[in-house]
Coordinates of C-alpha atoms and ligand atoms in Angstrom, one line a residue:
M1 CA 85.0 170.0 -10.2
I2 CA 82.0 170.2 -12.4
T3 CA 80.2 167.1 -13.8
S4 CA 76.8 166.7 -15.3
A5 CA 74.2 165.1 -13.0
T6 CA 71.1 165.0 -15.2
F7 CA 70.0 166.6 -18.5
D8 CA 68.9 169.6 -16.4
K9 CA 71.6 170.0 -13.8
A10 CA 75.4 170.1 -13.6
D11 CA 77.0 169.3 -10.2
F12 CA 79.7 171.7 -8.8
T13 CA 81.9 170.4 -6.0
P14 CA 84.8 172.5 -4.8
D15 CA 88.2 171.0 -3.8
V16 CA 88.1 167.4 -4.8
L17 CA 90.8 164.7 -5.0
I18 CA 90.2 162.3 -7.9
C19 CA 91.8 158.9 -7.4
V20 CA 92.5 157.0 -10.6
D21 CA 93.4 153.3 -10.6
Q22 CA 96.1 151.7 -12.8
S23 CA 93.7 151.0 -15.6
G24 CA 92.6 154.6 -15.9
I25 CA 89.3 154.3 -14.1
I26 CA 88.2 156.7 -11.4
D27 CA 88.5 154.9 -8.1
R28 CA 87.2 157.6 -5.8
V29 CA 86.2 161.2 -5.8
I30 CA 87.0 162.6 -2.4
S31 CA 85.6 166.0 -1.4
A32 CA 86.9 168.4 1.3
T33 CA 84.0 167.3 3.6
D34 CA 85.1 163.6 3.5
S35 CA 86.8 162.6 6.8
D36 CA 89.9 161.2 5.0
Y37 CA 90.4 164.2 2.7
Q38 CA 93.4 165.6 4.5
S39 CA 95.1 162.3 5.1
V40 CA 94.7 161.1 1.5
K41 CA 95.9 164.5 0.3
Q42 CA 99.1 164.2 2.4
T43 CA 99.9 160.7 1.4
A44 CA 98.9 161.1 -2.3
K45 CA 101.5 160.2 -4.8
N46 CA 101.4 162.2 -8.1
Q47 CA 100.9 159.2 -10.3
D48 CA 97.7 157.9 -8.7
I49 CA 96.0 161.1 -7.6
L50 CA 95.1 164.1 -9.7
H51 CA 95.5 167.0 -7.3
S52 CA 92.9 169.6 -6.8
V53 CA 93.9 172.4 -9.2
K54 CA 94.8 176.1 -8.7
K55 CA 92.3 178.7 -7.6
G56 CA 90.1 179.7 -10.6
S57 CA 90.7 176.4 -12.4
Y58 CA 88.2 173.5 -12.6
I59 CA 88.2 169.9 -13.5
L60 CA 85.6 168.9 -16.1
P61 CA 85.0 165.6 -17.9
G62 CA 86.5 165.3 -21.3
F63 CA 84.0 165.7 -24.2
T64 CA 82.8 163.3 -26.9
D65 CA 82.8 164.6 -30.5
L66 CA 80.0 162.4 -31.9
H67 CA 80.4 163.3 -35.5
I68 CA 83.6 164.5 -37.3
H69 CA 85.1 164.0 -40.7
A70 CA 88.8 163.7 -40.1
P71 CA 89.9 164.3 -43.7
Q72 CA 88.0 167.5 -44.0
W73 CA 90.2 169.3 -41.4
P74 CA 92.3 171.1 -44.1
Q75 CA 89.1 172.9 -45.3
A76 CA 87.6 173.8 -42.0
G77 CA 85.9 177.2 -42.5
L78 CA 86.1 177.1 -46.3
A79 CA 83.3 177.2 -48.9
L80 CA 80.5 177.2 -46.3
D81 CA 78.5 179.6 -48.4
K82 CA 77.8 176.7 -50.9
P83 CA 74.8 174.3 -50.6
L84 CA 75.6 170.7 -49.4
Y85 CA 75.5 169.0 -52.9
E86 CA 77.8 171.6 -54.4
W87 CA 80.1 171.6 -51.4
L88 CA 80.5 167.8 -51.5
N89 CA 81.2 167.6 -55.2
T90 CA 83.3 170.7 -55.7
Y91 CA 85.4 170.8 -52.6
T92 CA 84.9 167.8 -50.3
F93 CA 85.3 164.7 -52.5
P94 CA 88.4 166.1 -54.2
L95 CA 90.0 166.8 -50.8
E96 CA 89.1 163.4 -49.3
S97 CA 90.5 161.7 -52.4
K98 CA 93.9 163.2 -51.7
F99 CA 94.3 161.0 -48.6
K100 CA 95.5 158.1 -50.8
D101 CA 98.8 160.0 -50.3
L102 CA 99.7 158.7 -46.8
T103 CA 102.3 161.3 -46.1
F104 CA 99.6 164.0 -46.6
A105 CA 97.2 161.9 -44.4
K106 CA 99.7 161.6 -41.6
K107 CA 100.4 165.4 -41.6
V108 CA 96.7 166.3 -41.5
Y109 CA 95.6 163.7 -39.0
H110 CA 98.5 164.6 -36.6
S111 CA 97.4 168.2 -36.7
L112 CA 93.7 167.3 -36.2
I113 CA 94.1 165.0 -33.3
T114 CA 96.5 167.3 -31.5
E115 CA 93.9 170.1 -31.9
L116 CA 91.0 168.0 -30.7
L117 CA 92.9 166.9 -27.5
A118 CA 93.9 170.5 -26.9
N119 CA 90.2 171.4 -27.1
G120 CA 89.2 168.9 -24.4
T121 CA 87.8 166.2 -26.8
T122 CA 88.7 162.9 -25.3
T123 CA 86.6 160.6 -27.5
G124 CA 85.9 161.1 -31.2
L125 CA 83.5 159.3 -33.6
F126 CA 85.3 159.7 -36.9
F127 CA 84.4 159.4 -40.6
G128 CA 87.7 158.6 -42.4
T129 CA 87.9 158.3 -46.2
V130 CA 87.1 155.6 -48.8
D131 CA 90.7 154.4 -48.7
T132 CA 91.4 151.8 -46.0
E133 CA 95.2 152.5 -45.7
S134 CA 94.6 156.2 -44.9
N135 CA 92.1 155.2 -42.2
L136 CA 94.7 153.0 -40.6
V137 CA 97.0 156.1 -40.5
L138 CA 94.3 157.9 -38.6
A139 CA 93.9 155.0 -36.2
K140 CA 97.7 154.8 -35.6
I141 CA 97.9 158.6 -34.9
C142 CA 95.0 158.3 -32.4
A143 CA 96.8 155.4 -30.7
Q144 CA 100.0 157.4 -30.6
L145 CA 98.5 160.6 -29.2
G146 CA 96.1 158.9 -26.8
Q147 CA 92.8 159.9 -28.5
R148 CA 90.0 157.4 -27.8
A149 CA 88.6 156.8 -31.3
F150 CA 85.7 155.2 -33.1
I151 CA 86.7 155.2 -36.8
G152 CA 84.9 154.3 -40.0
K153 CA 86.0 153.5 -43.5
V154 CA 83.6 155.5 -45.6
A155 CA 81.5 153.3 -47.9
M156 CA 80.2 155.0 -51.0
D157 CA 79.7 153.2 -54.3
N158 CA 76.6 154.7 -56.0
P159 CA 77.9 155.8 -59.4
K160 CA 75.1 158.3 -59.8
Q161 CA 76.0 160.2 -56.7
T162 CA 79.8 159.8 -56.3
P163 CA 82.6 160.7 -58.7
T164 CA 84.7 158.1 -60.5
Y165 CA 87.9 159.3 -58.8
Y166 CA 86.5 158.9 -55.3
R167 CA 84.3 155.9 -54.7
D168 CA 84.3 152.1 -54.0
D169 CA 84.4 150.7 -57.5
S170 CA 81.6 148.1 -56.7
S171 CA 79.4 147.0 -53.9
A172 CA 81.7 144.1 -53.3
T173 CA 84.6 146.5 -52.8
A174 CA 82.7 148.7 -50.4
I175 CA 81.7 145.6 -48.2
N176 CA 85.0 143.7 -48.4
E177 CA 87.1 146.8 -47.7
T178 CA 84.9 147.6 -44.7
E179 CA 85.5 144.1 -43.4
N180 CA 89.3 144.4 -44.1
F181 CA 89.3 147.6 -42.2
I182 CA 87.4 146.1 -39.2
K183 CA 89.9 143.3 -39.0
A184 CA 92.9 145.7 -39.2
I185 CA 91.6 147.8 -36.4
F186 CA 91.0 144.7 -34.2
S187 CA 94.7 143.8 -34.8
L188 CA 95.9 147.3 -34.1
Q189 CA 93.9 147.4 -31.0
K190 CA 95.5 144.1 -29.8
E191 CA 99.0 145.3 -30.7
T192 CA 98.8 148.7 -29.1
G193 CA 96.2 148.3 -26.4
A194 CA 94.8 151.6 -27.7
E195 CA 91.1 152.4 -27.3
L196 CA 90.1 152.0 -31.0
T197 CA 86.8 150.7 -32.4
P198 CA 85.9 150.2 -36.0
V199 CA 82.6 151.6 -37.2
V200 CA 80.4 150.6 -40.1
T201 CA 80.0 153.8 -42.1
P202 CA 77.7 154.1 -45.1
R203 CA 78.3 157.8 -46.0
F204 CA 74.6 158.5 -46.4
V205 CA 71.7 156.9 -48.3
P206 CA 72.3 158.8 -51.6
S207 CA 76.0 157.7 -51.9
C208 CA 75.3 153.9 -51.4
T209 CA 73.7 151.3 -53.6
A210 CA 71.0 149.1 -52.0
E211 CA 73.5 146.1 -52.2
T212 CA 76.1 148.0 -50.2
L213 CA 73.5 149.1 -47.6
T214 CA 72.4 145.5 -47.2
G215 CA 76.0 144.2 -46.9
L216 CA 76.9 146.9 -44.3
G217 CA 73.9 146.1 -42.2
Q218 CA 75.0 142.5 -42.2
L219 CA 78.6 143.3 -41.3
A220 CA 77.5 145.5 -38.3
K221 CA 75.4 142.5 -37.1
K222 CA 78.1 139.9 -37.7
Y223 CA 80.7 141.9 -35.6
N224 CA 78.3 143.6 -33.3
L225 CA 79.7 147.0 -34.2
P226 CA 78.7 150.6 -34.1
I227 CA 77.3 152.2 -37.2
Q228 CA 77.4 155.9 -38.3
S229 CA 75.8 157.8 -41.1
H230 CA 73.9 161.0 -41.9
C231 CA 70.1 161.0 -41.5
S232 CA 67.7 163.7 -42.6
E233 CA 70.3 166.4 -42.7
S234 CA 68.7 168.4 -45.4
N235 CA 65.7 168.7 -47.7
W236 CA 67.8 167.3 -50.5
E237 CA 68.7 164.2 -48.6
D238 CA 65.1 163.6 -47.6
Q239 CA 63.8 164.1 -51.1
Y240 CA 66.4 161.6 -52.4
A241 CA 65.0 158.9 -50.0
L242 CA 61.4 159.6 -51.1
D243 CA 62.2 159.6 -54.8
N244 CA 64.3 156.5 -54.7
F245 CA 62.8 154.4 -52.0
Q246 CA 59.4 156.0 -51.4
K247 CA 60.3 156.2 -47.8
R248 CA 61.6 158.6 -45.1
D249 CA 65.4 158.6 -44.9
S250 CA 65.2 157.0 -41.4
Q251 CA 63.0 154.2 -42.8
V252 CA 65.5 153.4 -45.5
L253 CA 68.3 153.1 -43.0
D254 CA 66.1 150.9 -40.8
Q255 CA 65.1 148.7 -43.8
F256 CA 68.8 147.8 -44.2
G257 CA 69.4 147.1 -40.5
L258 CA 71.3 150.3 -40.0
L259 CA 69.3 151.8 -37.2
T260 CA 70.5 149.8 -34.1
D261 CA 71.2 150.6 -30.5
K262 CA 74.8 151.1 -31.6
A263 CA 74.0 153.4 -34.4
V264 CA 74.8 157.2 -34.4
M265 CA 73.1 159.3 -37.0
A266 CA 74.3 162.8 -37.7
H267 CA 72.2 166.0 -38.0
G268 CA 68.6 164.9 -38.1
T269 CA 67.5 168.5 -38.7
K270 CA 64.4 167.2 -40.6
L271 CA 63.4 164.3 -38.3
T272 CA 59.6 164.2 -37.9
D273 CA 57.9 162.9 -34.7
D274 CA 57.5 159.5 -36.3
D275 CA 61.3 159.4 -37.2
L276 CA 62.1 160.3 -33.6
N277 CA 59.8 157.5 -32.4
L278 CA 61.6 155.1 -34.7
F279 CA 65.0 156.3 -33.3
N280 CA 63.7 155.7 -29.8
H281 CA 62.3 152.3 -30.7
R282 CA 65.6 151.2 -32.1
Q283 CA 67.6 153.0 -29.4
T284 CA 69.6 154.8 -32.1
A285 CA 71.5 158.0 -31.1
L286 CA 71.5 161.4 -32.7
A287 CA 74.7 163.5 -33.2
H288 CA 73.6 167.1 -33.0
C289 CA 75.9 169.3 -35.1
P290 CA 74.6 172.8 -34.5
I291 CA 77.2 174.8 -36.3
S292 CA 77.1 172.7 -39.4
N293 CA 73.3 172.7 -39.4
V294 CA 73.3 176.4 -39.8
Y295 CA 75.0 176.0 -43.1
F296 CA 73.6 172.7 -44.6
G297 CA 70.7 171.7 -42.4
N298 CA 67.9 173.8 -43.9
G299 CA 66.6 174.1 -40.3
I300 CA 67.3 173.6 -36.7
A301 CA 67.3 170.1 -35.1
R302 CA 64.7 169.7 -32.4
I303 CA 67.0 168.6 -29.6
K304 CA 64.6 169.1 -26.7
K305 CA 62.0 167.2 -28.5
A306 CA 64.4 164.4 -29.3
H307 CA 65.5 164.2 -25.7
H308 CA 61.9 164.1 -24.5
S309 CA 61.2 161.4 -27.0
Q310 CA 64.0 159.4 -25.2
V311 CA 66.4 159.5 -28.1
K312 CA 70.0 159.5 -27.0
V313 CA 71.7 162.8 -28.2
G314 CA 75.3 164.0 -28.2
L315 CA 77.2 166.8 -29.9
G316 CA 79.3 166.7 -33.0
T317 CA 81.5 169.3 -34.7
D318 CA 80.9 167.8 -38.2
I319 CA 84.3 169.2 -39.3
S320 CA 84.2 170.7 -41.9
G321 CA 80.4 171.2 -42.4
G322 CA 81.1 173.0 -39.1
F323 CA 84.2 175.2 -39.0
S324 CA 85.2 174.7 -35.3
P325 CA 87.0 171.7 -33.7
S326 CA 85.7 172.9 -30.3
I327 CA 82.8 171.2 -28.5
Y328 CA 82.6 174.4 -26.4
R329 CA 81.9 176.4 -29.6
N330 CA 79.3 173.8 -30.5
M331 CA 77.6 174.0 -27.1
Q332 CA 77.3 177.7 -27.5
Q333 CA 75.8 177.3 -31.0
A334 CA 73.4 174.6 -29.7
I335 CA 72.0 177.1 -27.2
M336 CA 71.8 179.9 -29.7
S337 CA 70.1 177.8 -32.4
S338 CA 67.6 176.5 -30.0
Q339 CA 66.5 180.1 -29.3
M340 CA 65.6 180.5 -32.9
L341 CA 63.1 177.6 -32.5
V342 CA 61.7 179.5 -29.5
D343 CA 61.2 182.4 -31.9
L344 CA 59.4 180.1 -34.2
K345 CA 56.9 179.6 -31.3
D346 CA 58.2 176.4 -29.8
Q347 CA 58.7 177.7 -26.3
S348 CA 59.9 174.4 -24.9
A349 CA 62.8 174.2 -27.4
R350 CA 65.3 176.4 -25.4
L351 CA 68.5 174.6 -24.4
T352 CA 70.3 175.6 -21.3
T353 CA 74.1 175.5 -20.5
D354 CA 73.3 172.5 -18.2
N355 CA 71.5 170.7 -21.1
V356 CA 74.3 171.2 -23.6
F357 CA 77.0 170.2 -21.1
Y358 CA 75.0 166.9 -20.6
L359 CA 75.0 166.4 -24.4
A360 CA 78.8 167.0 -24.7
T361 CA 79.6 164.6 -21.8
I362 CA 77.0 162.0 -20.7
G363 CA 75.0 162.2 -24.0
G364 CA 78.0 161.3 -26.2
A365 CA 79.1 158.6 -23.8
K366 CA 75.7 156.9 -23.8
A367 CA 75.5 157.0 -27.6
L368 CA 78.8 155.0 -27.7
H369 CA 78.0 152.8 -24.7
L370 CA 81.0 154.2 -22.8
N371 CA 81.5 154.5 -19.1
S372 CA 82.8 158.0 -19.5
G373 CA 81.6 161.6 -19.5
Q374 CA 81.2 161.8 -15.7
I375 CA 83.6 162.4 -12.8
R376 CA 82.4 159.6 -10.6
S377 CA 83.7 156.3 -9.2
G378 CA 83.7 153.6 -11.9
Y379 CA 84.0 156.0 -14.9
K380 CA 87.0 156.4 -17.2
A381 CA 89.3 159.2 -16.0
D382 CA 88.7 161.5 -19.0
L383 CA 89.3 164.9 -17.6
Q384 CA 90.2 168.4 -18.6
I385 CA 91.5 171.1 -16.3
V386 CA 90.2 174.5 -17.4
S387 CA 90.9 177.9 -16.1
D388 CA 88.3 180.6 -15.7
K389 CA 90.0 183.6 -17.4
Y390 CA 87.7 186.1 -15.8
F391 CA 87.8 184.6 -12.3
N392 CA 89.3 187.7 -10.7
I393 CA 86.7 190.2 -12.0
S394 CA 83.5 188.1 -12.2
I395 CA 80.8 186.6 -10.1
K396 CA 82.0 183.5 -8.2
Q397 CA 78.7 181.8 -7.5
P398 CA 79.1 178.2 -8.8
H399 CA 76.5 178.3 -11.6
A400 CA 77.9 181.6 -12.8
I401 CA 81.4 180.1 -13.0
F402 CA 79.9 177.1 -14.9
E403 CA 78.1 179.3 -17.4
R404 CA 81.2 181.4 -17.9
L405 CA 83.3 178.3 -18.6
I406 CA 80.8 177.1 -21.2
Y407 CA 80.7 180.4 -23.0
H408 CA 84.4 181.6 -22.7
T409 CA 86.6 178.6 -22.7
T410 CA 88.9 178.4 -25.7
K411 CA 91.9 176.0 -26.0
E412 CA 94.2 178.6 -24.5
D413 CA 92.3 178.1 -21.2
I414 CA 92.5 174.3 -21.2
Q415 CA 95.6 173.4 -19.2
Q416 CA 95.6 169.7 -19.2
V417 CA 93.6 166.9 -20.7
Y418 CA 93.6 163.2 -19.7
V419 CA 92.2 160.2 -21.5
S420 CA 91.7 157.1 -19.2
G421 CA 94.0 158.8 -16.7
K422 CA 96.8 159.3 -19.2
L423 CA 98.0 162.9 -19.8
V424 CA 97.5 163.7 -23.5
H425 CA 97.7 167.5 -23.5
N426 CA 99.7 169.6 -21.2
K427 CA 100.1 173.4 -21.1
L428 CA 101.5 173.4 -17.5
G429 CA 105.2 173.0 -16.8
E430 CA 106.4 169.8 -15.1
N431 CA 106.7 171.5 -11.7
N432 CA 103.7 173.6 -12.1
G433 CA 100.9 171.2 -12.0
Ligands
LIG1 N1 76.4 164.1 -46.2 C1 77.1 163.3 -46.9 N2 78.4 163.5 -46.7 C2 78.5 164.6 -45.9 C3 79.6 165.3 -45.3 O1 80.8 165.1 -45.6 N3 79.2 166.4 -44.5 C4 77.9 166.7 -44.3 N4 77.7 167.7 -43.5 N5 76.9 166.0 -44.8 C5 77.2 165.0 -45.6
LIG2 FE1 78.8 165.0 -41.5

């Protein structure tokens, strides 16, 4: 078993038994050195004990994807040579507007959620579309497939920055539809018992009028809900805030009550030291999207600096600003991109495998106030069983195994995935596990 202990260190414990209670919470983690290991192992029933896995396989916590646009899945990997503004207007808004067709929405969302679970993502913080009904389709599919999901109806009503065919037609619509969506998710949650949470979601400052930003800040407060948006992703976004509000992007969001301890802001490639201090002051989290930032970020987010400024940080795929649905692939890129900051003379910027594993597990969980992301007593049993495909030919020292898993795991190597103790992805035969 491998679980993150601190930002700088992952713990490796061989041969564990993970006992999960009826509500999907880890009751005990028993290691081979515990006196009752043998007796528990012998009396264990399949349904309440996840057995230690085969040689060369390891149990890891499931990952949190802290920033993903569900409706952009059909264009993952397309048009990434275009700048953000052109990419949004020429490709992304037309695609997202198609989700009014609920049959199309169902097909895409089923494909996406299946893919995320197969990649070890147990929690997702999703942007949906402008259309409430299609967002409810996403929520129902998450409930059906067992994905823990935080979902937002995208609010965007600024006629100067959004097309007529894809926008809330007024500020009142943006706010009322967000409230309708919140209530609908609460009912669905009651009805199904699924782990679904509505999220207040202004797309980003340029796409919203001041009235909408005000109303959304009030809704988040009224229902005590998470908030998600983009902040200082690019030079263009920062310039928009300066030109229209004479402030930094982070200050505009703060002015409308949108930087809270339940807010998660994506990208932050351009955040200054003052912005980071504001994030820390508000206890707002940052979703680091390292693949996407290569394309649209005009720079590299200073993740070590954010962490040392005591800002909560997790990892996001930003499908489809990032092409990959895999948090493994994003952990690799987070390390690679941080090396470029090292080249730019910031020697302290280098991220390690232990650092990025923390971001993917504990970091994401903290941002969403979840007791998940760790394999310890009292935490949700969000687990993935992963095989080390080079086990037979490679170094078997624990940290080498850990690093190899971070760099080489693809979905083909992920055998089983559990969310709150429930099996949601299974590559093993019934009698094989
Ligand atoms: N800013 C506003 N909308 C988007 C989006 O869909 N993707 C990215 N990467 N940035 C955005
Ligand atoms: Fe995004």
